[in-house]
Coordinates of C-alpha atoms in Angstrom, one line a residue:
M1 CA 4.5 -15.6 13.7
T2 CA 1.7 -17.5 15.4
P3 CA -0.6 -19.8 13.4
S4 CA -3.5 -17.4 13.9
D5 CA -1.4 -14.5 12.4
R6 CA -0.4 -16.7 9.5
G7 CA -4.1 -17.6 8.9
F8 CA -5.1 -14.0 8.9
S9 CA -2.5 -13.0 6.3
E10 CA -3.3 -16.0 4.1
R11 CA -7.0 -15.1 4.2
G12 CA -6.2 -11.5 3.5
L13 CA -4.0 -12.4 0.6
R14 CA -6.6 -14.8 -0.9
R15 CA -9.2 -12.0 -0.6
L16 CA -6.8 -9.5 -2.2
S17 CA -6.1 -11.8 -5.1
R18 CA -9.8 -11.9 -6.0
V19 CA -9.8 -8.1 -6.5
S20 CA -9.8 -7.0 -10.1
P21 CA -6.5 -5.3 -11.0
T22 CA -8.5 -2.5 -12.7
A23 CA -10.6 -1.9 -9.6
A24 CA -7.5 -1.9 -7.4
F25 CA -5.8 0.6 -9.7
V26 CA -8.9 2.9 -9.8
G27 CA -9.4 2.7 -6.0
A28 CA -5.7 3.6 -5.4
L29 CA -5.8 6.4 -7.9
V30 CA -9.0 7.9 -6.3
L31 CA -7.4 7.6 -2.9
L32 CA -4.2 9.3 -4.1
L33 CA -6.0 12.1 -5.9
A34 CA -8.3 12.7 -3.0
G35 CA -5.3 12.8 -0.7
L36 CA -3.5 15.3 -2.9
F37 CA -6.4 17.6 -3.5
L38 CA -8.1 17.6 -0.1
P39 CA -6.8 20.1 2.4
G40 CA -4.6 19.6 5.4
I41 CA -4.9 16.7 7.7
I42 CA -7.7 15.0 5.8
G43 CA -5.5 14.7 2.7
A44 CA -2.6 13.6 4.9
L45 CA -4.7 10.9 6.5
L46 CA -5.8 9.5 3.1
L47 CA -2.2 9.5 1.8
G48 CA -1.1 7.8 5.1
M49 CA -3.7 5.1 4.5
L50 CA -2.5 4.6 1.0
A51 CA 1.1 4.5 2.3
A52 CA 0.1 1.9 5.0
G53 CA -1.5 -0.3 2.3
L54 CA 1.5 0.0 0.0
G55 CA 3.9 -0.7 2.9
A56 CA 1.9 -3.8 3.9
L57 CA 1.9 -5.1 0.3
T58 CA 5.6 -4.4 -0.1
F59 CA 6.4 -6.2 3.2
T60 CA 4.3 -9.2 2.3
T61 CA 5.7 -9.6 -1.2
W62 CA 9.3 -8.6 -0.5
P63 CA 10.8 -12.1 -0.7
V64 CA 9.4 -12.8 -4.2
Q65 CA 10.3 -9.4 -5.8
S66 CA 13.3 -8.7 -7.9
P67 CA 15.8 -6.1 -6.7
P68 CA 14.8 -3.5 -9.3
T69 CA 11.1 -3.9 -8.2
R70 CA 12.1 -3.6 -4.6
V71 CA 13.9 -0.3 -5.3
V72 CA 10.9 1.1 -7.2
R73 CA 8.5 0.2 -4.4
V74 CA 10.7 1.7 -1.7
V75 CA 11.1 4.9 -3.7
L76 CA 7.4 5.2 -4.3
L77 CA 6.6 4.5 -0.6
T78 CA 9.1 7.1 0.5
L79 CA 7.6 9.7 -1.9
L80 CA 4.1 8.9 -0.6
L81 CA 5.2 9.3 3.0
V82 CA 6.9 12.6 2.2
A83 CA 3.7 13.8 0.5
A84 CA 1.7 12.8 3.5
V85 CA 4.0 14.5 6.0
S86 CA 4.2 17.7 3.9
K87 CA 0.4 17.7 3.6
A88 CA 0.0 17.5 7.3
L89 CA 2.4 20.4 8.0

């Protein structure tokens, strides 16, 4: 990882830490529901965006998570990706 990459992820994490947990939950819930209820590729793209965000968060916080938390995150990410792919088909 180059210093510029590390700086970007540190800035991104600092910015993410300032987001209200309630706002993050509501935003993710709205994105999930919109992805599930909107038809076809539009819904699949929204679910894919949510999966990408969850994947990035999981990758970033992996070293500090306990094994049970890791399992839950991987299962949820897998279910979200399956939903996105099935929505696209």
